[in-house]
mmCIF file of C-alpha atoms and ligand atoms in Angstrom:
data_model
loop_
_atom_site.group_PDB
_atom_site.id
_atom_site.type_symbol
_atom_site.label_atom_id
_atom_site.label_comp_id
_atom_site.label_asym_id
_atom_site.label_seq_id
_atom_site.Cartn_x
_atom_site.Cartn_y
_atom_site.Cartn_z
ATOM 1 C CA MET K 1 0.010 14.830 -19.693
ATOM 2 C CA THR K 2 -2.865 17.299 -19.991
ATOM 3 C CA ARG K 3 -5.156 15.931 -23.060
ATOM 4 C CA LEU K 4 -6.478 12.452 -22.223
ATOM 5 C CA LEU K 5 -8.554 9.981 -24.961
ATOM 6 C CA LEU K 6 -10.661 8.475 -22.955
ATOM 7 C CA LEU K 7 -11.526 4.606 -23.875
ATOM 8 C CA ALA K 8 -13.838 1.635 -22.156
ATOM 9 C CA ASP K 9 -15.275 -1.561 -22.794
ATOM 10 C CA VAL K 10 -13.334 -1.672 -26.433
ATOM 11 C CA HIS K 11 -14.640 -5.935 -26.516
ATOM 12 C CA ALA K 12 -11.803 -6.899 -29.214
ATOM 13 C CA ASN K 13 -13.738 -5.259 -31.413
ATOM 14 C CA LEU K 14 -11.026 -3.950 -33.298
ATOM 15 C CA PRO K 15 -12.838 -1.301 -36.476
ATOM 16 C CA ALA K 16 -14.638 0.320 -33.542
ATOM 17 C CA LEU K 17 -11.239 0.862 -31.825
ATOM 18 C CA ASP K 18 -9.796 1.700 -35.021
ATOM 19 C CA ALA K 19 -12.993 3.677 -36.291
ATOM 20 C CA VAL K 20 -12.440 6.532 -32.867
ATOM 21 C CA LEU K 21 -8.344 6.205 -33.134
ATOM 22 C CA ALA K 22 -9.017 7.561 -37.058
ATOM 23 C CA SER K 23 -11.862 10.126 -36.560
ATOM 24 C CA LEU K 24 -9.498 12.186 -33.887
ATOM 25 C CA ASP K 25 -9.078 15.489 -35.369
ATOM 26 C CA GLU K 26 -7.075 16.748 -31.751
ATOM 27 C CA ARG K 27 -3.379 15.241 -30.956
ATOM 28 C CA VAL K 28 -3.728 13.465 -27.399
ATOM 29 C CA ASP K 29 -0.987 13.044 -24.726
ATOM 30 C CA LEU K 30 -2.325 9.957 -23.120
ATOM 31 C CA VAL K 31 -4.671 6.920 -23.536
ATOM 32 C CA LEU K 32 -6.633 5.439 -20.661
ATOM 33 C CA SER K 33 -8.831 2.527 -20.975
ATOM 34 C CA ALA K 34 -11.306 1.861 -18.274
ATOM 35 C CA GLY K 35 -11.079 -2.486 -18.580
ATOM 36 C CA ASP K 36 -12.475 -5.274 -21.098
ATOM 37 C CA GLN K 37 -10.126 -5.014 -23.254
ATOM 38 C CA VAL K 38 -11.061 -8.123 -24.663
ATOM 39 C CA GLY K 39 -13.972 -10.439 -24.760
ATOM 40 C CA LEU K 40 -17.193 -10.724 -26.312
ATOM 41 C CA GLY K 41 -15.859 -9.076 -29.788
ATOM 42 C CA PRO K 42 -13.672 -11.409 -32.117
ATOM 43 C CA TRP K 43 -9.831 -9.605 -32.400
ATOM 44 C CA PRO K 44 -8.500 -9.934 -28.300
ATOM 45 C CA GLU K 45 -5.301 -10.104 -29.288
ATOM 46 C CA GLU K 46 -5.395 -7.229 -32.489
ATOM 47 C CA VAL K 47 -6.701 -4.998 -29.746
ATOM 48 C CA LEU K 48 -4.356 -5.924 -27.296
ATOM 49 C CA ASP K 49 -1.110 -5.140 -29.571
ATOM 50 C CA ARG K 50 -3.326 -1.530 -30.745
ATOM 51 C CA LEU K 51 -3.816 -0.781 -27.029
ATOM 52 C CA ASP K 52 0.288 -1.763 -27.617
ATOM 53 C CA ALA K 53 0.984 0.710 -29.827
ATOM 54 C CA LEU K 54 -0.876 3.684 -28.243
ATOM 55 C CA GLY K 55 0.986 2.968 -25.057
ATOM 56 C CA ALA K 56 -2.577 3.554 -23.624
ATOM 57 C CA THR K 57 -2.313 3.448 -19.770
ATOM 58 C CA CYS K 58 -4.813 0.368 -18.878
ATOM 59 C CA VAL K 59 -6.956 -1.386 -15.883
ATOM 60 C CA LEU K 60 -8.375 -5.060 -15.636
ATOM 61 C CA GLY K 61 -12.179 -5.169 -16.439
ATOM 62 C CA ASN K 62 -14.390 -8.016 -15.324
ATOM 63 C CA HIS K 63 -14.169 -9.691 -18.636
ATOM 64 C CA ASP K 64 -10.807 -9.447 -19.108
ATOM 65 C CA ALA K 65 -10.353 -11.389 -15.433
ATOM 66 C CA GLU K 66 -12.571 -13.820 -16.400
ATOM 67 C CA CYS K 67 -11.210 -15.039 -19.213
ATOM 68 C CA ILE K 68 -7.817 -15.081 -17.673
ATOM 69 C CA SER K 69 -8.865 -16.708 -14.735
ATOM 70 C CA GLY K 70 -8.937 -20.519 -15.569
ATOM 71 C CA ARG K 71 -12.487 -21.281 -14.240
ATOM 72 C CA SER K 72 -15.117 -22.600 -15.983
ATOM 73 C CA ILE K 73 -17.974 -19.914 -17.375
ATOM 74 C CA VAL K 74 -21.581 -19.906 -17.714
ATOM 75 C CA GLN K 75 -21.901 -21.132 -21.223
ATOM 76 C CA ASN K 76 -24.322 -18.292 -22.352
ATOM 77 C CA PRO K 77 -23.074 -16.226 -25.589
ATOM 78 C CA GLN K 78 -20.569 -14.211 -23.273
ATOM 79 C CA GLY K 79 -19.412 -16.928 -21.351
ATOM 80 C CA ILE K 80 -19.067 -18.845 -24.593
ATOM 81 C CA ALA K 81 -16.784 -15.506 -26.041
ATOM 82 C CA LEU K 82 -14.652 -15.662 -22.900
ATOM 83 C CA THR K 83 -14.008 -19.589 -22.989
ATOM 84 C CA TRP K 84 -12.939 -18.623 -26.848
ATOM 85 C CA THR K 85 -10.989 -15.818 -25.752
ATOM 86 C CA ARG K 86 -8.716 -17.929 -23.268
ATOM 87 C CA GLU K 87 -8.715 -20.407 -26.233
ATOM 88 C CA VAL K 88 -7.570 -18.107 -28.650
ATOM 89 C CA LEU K 89 -4.740 -15.306 -26.613
ATOM 90 C CA PRO K 90 -0.905 -16.559 -26.257
ATOM 91 C CA PRO K 91 -0.004 -17.757 -22.650
ATOM 92 C CA GLU K 92 2.381 -14.399 -22.884
ATOM 93 C CA ARG K 93 -0.655 -12.182 -23.894
ATOM 94 C CA ARG K 94 -2.660 -14.033 -21.022
ATOM 95 C CA SER K 95 -0.244 -13.284 -18.530
ATOM 96 C CA ALA K 96 0.154 -9.174 -19.710
ATOM 97 C CA LEU K 97 -3.509 -9.351 -18.726
ATOM 98 C CA ALA K 98 -3.137 -11.424 -15.786
ATOM 99 C CA SER K 99 -0.695 -8.191 -13.840
ATOM 100 C CA LEU K 100 -2.906 -5.233 -14.731
ATOM 101 C CA PRO K 101 -3.743 -3.732 -11.679
ATOM 102 C CA GLU K 102 -7.201 -2.627 -10.691
ATOM 103 C CA ARG K 103 -6.691 1.085 -10.321
ATOM 104 C CA GLN K 104 -4.337 3.427 -12.127
ATOM 105 C CA ASP K 105 -3.450 6.922 -11.072
ATOM 106 C CA GLY K 106 -2.061 9.395 -12.650
ATOM 107 C CA GLU K 107 -1.413 13.318 -13.028
ATOM 108 C CA GLY K 108 -4.849 14.269 -11.722
ATOM 109 C CA TRP K 109 -6.670 11.534 -13.247
ATOM 110 C CA THR K 110 -7.797 8.369 -11.421
ATOM 111 C CA LEU K 111 -9.037 5.040 -14.102
ATOM 112 C CA VAL K 112 -10.710 2.164 -12.825
ATOM 113 C CA HIS K 113 -13.352 -0.875 -14.261
ATOM 114 C CA GLY K 114 -16.532 -0.690 -12.088
ATOM 115 C CA SER K 115 -16.558 2.221 -9.752
ATOM 116 C CA LEU K 116 -13.759 3.753 -7.419
ATOM 117 C CA ARG K 117 -15.163 1.681 -4.706
ATOM 118 C CA GLY K 118 -15.793 -1.694 -6.585
ATOM 119 C CA PRO K 119 -13.014 -1.777 -9.660
ATOM 120 C CA LEU K 120 -14.255 -5.067 -10.881
ATOM 121 C CA TRP K 121 -17.704 -5.623 -11.108
ATOM 122 C CA GLU K 122 -19.594 -2.424 -9.191
ATOM 123 C CA PHE K 123 -21.913 -0.351 -11.566
ATOM 124 C CA LEU K 124 -21.531 3.360 -11.427
ATOM 125 C CA LEU K 125 -25.187 4.899 -12.430
ATOM 126 C CA ASP K 126 -26.566 6.425 -9.377
ATOM 127 C CA ARG K 127 -25.633 9.664 -7.293
ATOM 128 C CA PRO K 128 -24.902 8.222 -4.090
ATOM 129 C CA THR K 129 -22.253 5.591 -5.385
ATOM 130 C CA ALA K 130 -20.518 8.577 -7.381
ATOM 131 C CA GLY K 131 -20.685 10.093 -4.111
ATOM 132 C CA ALA K 132 -18.849 7.354 -2.315
ATOM 133 C CA CYS K 133 -16.290 7.093 -5.241
ATOM 134 C CA PHE K 134 -15.598 10.510 -4.929
ATOM 135 C CA ASP K 135 -14.263 9.849 -1.285
ATOM 136 C CA LEU K 136 -11.876 7.542 -2.544
ATOM 137 C CA PHE K 137 -9.802 9.480 -5.328
ATOM 138 C CA GLU K 138 -7.883 12.937 -5.162
ATOM 139 C CA GLY K 139 -7.335 14.411 -8.263
ATOM 140 C CA ARG K 140 -10.097 16.516 -10.846
ATOM 141 C CA LEU K 141 -10.549 12.882 -13.007
ATOM 142 C CA GLY K 142 -12.122 9.987 -11.483
ATOM 143 C CA VAL K 143 -12.709 7.697 -15.322
ATOM 144 C CA HIS K 144 -14.655 4.074 -15.029
ATOM 145 C CA GLY K 145 -16.856 1.885 -17.506
ATOM 146 C CA HIS K 146 -18.451 -1.378 -17.090
ATOM 147 C CA THR K 147 -21.617 0.167 -17.819
ATOM 148 C CA HIS K 148 -21.349 0.820 -21.573
ATOM 149 C CA LEU K 149 -23.301 3.791 -21.238
ATOM 150 C CA GLN K 150 -21.883 7.702 -21.764
ATOM 151 C CA GLY K 151 -22.028 10.224 -18.841
ATOM 152 C CA GLY K 152 -20.506 11.070 -16.053
ATOM 153 C CA PHE K 153 -21.081 12.962 -12.426
ATOM 154 C CA ILE K 154 -19.521 16.593 -11.555
ATOM 155 C CA LEU K 155 -19.244 17.326 -7.497
ATOM 156 C CA LYS K 156 -19.217 21.131 -7.245
ATOM 157 C CA ASP K 157 -19.297 22.960 -3.513
ATOM 158 C CA GLY K 158 -20.561 19.626 -2.298
ATOM 159 C CA ALA K 159 -23.381 18.643 -4.535
ATOM 160 C CA ILE K 160 -23.908 15.677 -7.047
ATOM 161 C CA SER K 161 -25.438 16.221 -10.401
ATOM 162 C CA PRO K 162 -25.310 14.075 -13.721
ATOM 163 C CA MET K 163 -23.802 14.980 -16.396
ATOM 164 C CA GLU K 164 -25.667 14.709 -19.580
ATOM 165 C CA PRO K 165 -23.341 13.019 -22.916
ATOM 166 C CA ARG K 166 -23.130 15.905 -25.373
ATOM 167 C CA LYS K 167 -21.599 16.487 -28.786
ATOM 168 C CA GLU K 168 -19.835 19.725 -27.687
ATOM 169 C CA PRO K 169 -17.237 20.401 -25.526
ATOM 170 C CA ILE K 170 -18.338 20.530 -21.906
ATOM 171 C CA PRO K 171 -16.325 23.291 -19.850
ATOM 172 C CA LEU K 172 -14.717 21.843 -16.848
ATOM 173 C CA LEU K 173 -16.055 24.281 -13.988
ATOM 174 C CA PRO K 174 -12.881 25.609 -11.516
ATOM 175 C CA GLY K 175 -13.102 24.212 -8.447
ATOM 176 C CA ALA K 176 -15.626 20.750 -9.788
ATOM 177 C CA ARG K 177 -14.056 17.713 -9.811
ATOM 178 C CA TYR K 178 -15.798 14.740 -12.438
ATOM 179 C CA LEU K 179 -16.774 11.255 -12.634
ATOM 180 C CA VAL K 180 -16.515 10.236 -15.865
ATOM 181 C CA ASN K 181 -17.475 6.915 -18.473
ATOM 182 C CA PRO K 182 -17.410 7.325 -22.233
ATOM 183 C CA GLY K 183 -19.623 4.625 -23.088
ATOM 184 C CA SER K 184 -17.925 1.329 -24.905
ATOM 185 C CA VAL K 185 -16.293 1.685 -27.627
ATOM 186 C CA GLY K 186 -17.082 -2.371 -29.364
ATOM 187 C CA ALA K 187 -19.995 -2.999 -27.448
ATOM 188 C CA PRO K 188 -22.429 0.150 -26.810
ATOM 189 C CA ARG K 189 -25.750 -0.380 -24.879
ATOM 190 C CA ASP K 190 -27.499 2.397 -25.100
ATOM 191 C CA GLY K 191 -29.257 1.906 -28.227
ATOM 192 C CA ASP K 192 -26.433 3.295 -31.031
ATOM 193 C CA PRO K 193 -24.297 0.970 -32.064
ATOM 194 C CA ARG K 194 -21.353 3.299 -32.842
ATOM 195 C CA ALA K 195 -18.721 3.001 -31.478
ATOM 196 C CA GLY K 196 -18.177 5.758 -27.708
ATOM 197 C CA TYR K 197 -15.146 7.827 -26.607
ATOM 198 C CA ALA K 198 -14.442 10.890 -25.004
ATOM 199 C CA VAL K 199 -11.424 13.755 -24.636
ATOM 200 C CA VAL K 200 -10.475 15.632 -22.049
ATOM 201 C CA ASP K 201 -8.211 18.234 -21.947
ATOM 202 C CA LEU K 202 -7.235 19.242 -18.058
ATOM 203 C CA GLU K 203 -5.126 21.891 -18.698
ATOM 204 C CA ARG K 204 -7.559 23.744 -20.844
ATOM 205 C CA GLY K 205 -10.164 22.635 -18.765
ATOM 206 C CA TRP K 206 -12.395 20.857 -21.146
ATOM 207 C CA LEU K 207 -14.314 17.488 -21.678
ATOM 208 C CA ARG K 208 -16.282 16.151 -24.907
ATOM 209 C CA PHE K 209 -17.737 12.892 -25.768
ATOM 210 C CA GLY K 210 -17.684 11.557 -28.952
ATOM 211 C CA ARG K 211 -19.776 8.623 -31.054
ATOM 212 C CA VAL K 212 -18.427 7.242 -34.125
ATOM 213 C CA PRO K 213 -20.301 4.896 -36.813
ATOM 214 C CA TYR K 214 -17.683 1.939 -37.480
ATOM 215 C CA ALA K 215 -18.282 -1.759 -39.526
ATOM 216 C CA VAL K 216 -20.287 -3.275 -37.764
ATOM 217 C CA GLU K 217 -21.272 -5.993 -40.563
ATOM 218 C CA GLU K 218 -17.259 -6.359 -40.636
ATOM 219 C CA ALA K 219 -17.550 -7.394 -36.724
ATOM 220 C CA VAL K 220 -20.328 -9.681 -37.402
ATOM 221 C CA ARG K 221 -18.679 -11.535 -40.290
ATOM 222 C CA ALA K 222 -15.865 -11.472 -38.214
ATOM 223 C CA LEU K 223 -18.032 -13.598 -35.258
ATOM 224 C CA ARG K 224 -19.535 -15.695 -37.747
ATOM 225 C CA ARG K 225 -16.240 -16.909 -39.173
ATOM 226 C CA ALA K 226 -15.102 -17.162 -35.266
ATOM 227 C CA GLY K 227 -17.861 -19.545 -34.297
ATOM 228 C CA LEU K 228 -19.694 -16.961 -31.546
ATOM 229 C CA PRO K 229 -22.443 -16.956 -31.272
ATOM 230 C CA PRO K 230 -25.005 -14.829 -33.669
ATOM 231 C CA ALA K 231 -26.503 -12.920 -30.915
ATOM 232 C CA LEU K 232 -23.224 -11.513 -30.502
ATOM 233 C CA GLY K 233 -23.472 -9.935 -33.516
ATOM 234 C CA GLU K 234 -27.464 -8.957 -33.028
ATOM 235 C CA ARG K 235 -26.362 -7.282 -29.921
ATOM 236 C CA LEU K 236 -23.592 -5.223 -32.399
ATOM 237 C CA ARG K 237 -25.911 -4.227 -34.804
ATOM 238 C CA GLU K 238 -28.902 -2.945 -32.215
ATOM 239 C CA GLY K 239 -25.977 -1.249 -29.757
ATOM 240 C CA ARG K 240 -27.708 -3.582 -26.867
HETATM 241 ZN ZN1 LIG X 301 -17.831 -4.396 -20.732
#
């Protein structure tokens, strides 16, 4: 289990997930999904089926939690999509989502949605937050999502530095530890509508960030067919 495909914030966007899977030219041993598997997009059940078929290790995201909690949700486009998701998911799917843990630990890695300190809601965007999070897991790699932005932090010799998402493989430095956000598969927010992901090889010691185009208009049409707010489609087109 040394080569990992890192996914986050798929948000029920099936063509985006499938584009990522089709673009991989390397074998991966394990798929990690850092939460918000559903919410926003029009294919919640299909995305959960696909992640199941991949044997993906998933954690609970705030959208997953909200769409199963049963409490009433603000009626903005996101809230409308959450209510719709709750209504279309079969009961067994909702209970499977509800049983997802907020954190999973594996060989050399730990997986959460927001941050190690606040797994559901905290945005991990700055060095102080990264510093607090490095103290809360043991392995070489912490994986998270929630911000919908690719990047990460490196801890080496007691110093934390940010890691920019480059297309070329980034060597993992001996003795260094990493926090990695693979970016959002299904709802990027950095102005680039392409699906984001990352691949890391813990044995050979490299990490690569990826972006891949997908059929955004297919997602826009499916949102319209589902009667979901057009604003959600506009955000996909703009990557915002
Ligand atoms: Zn999200």
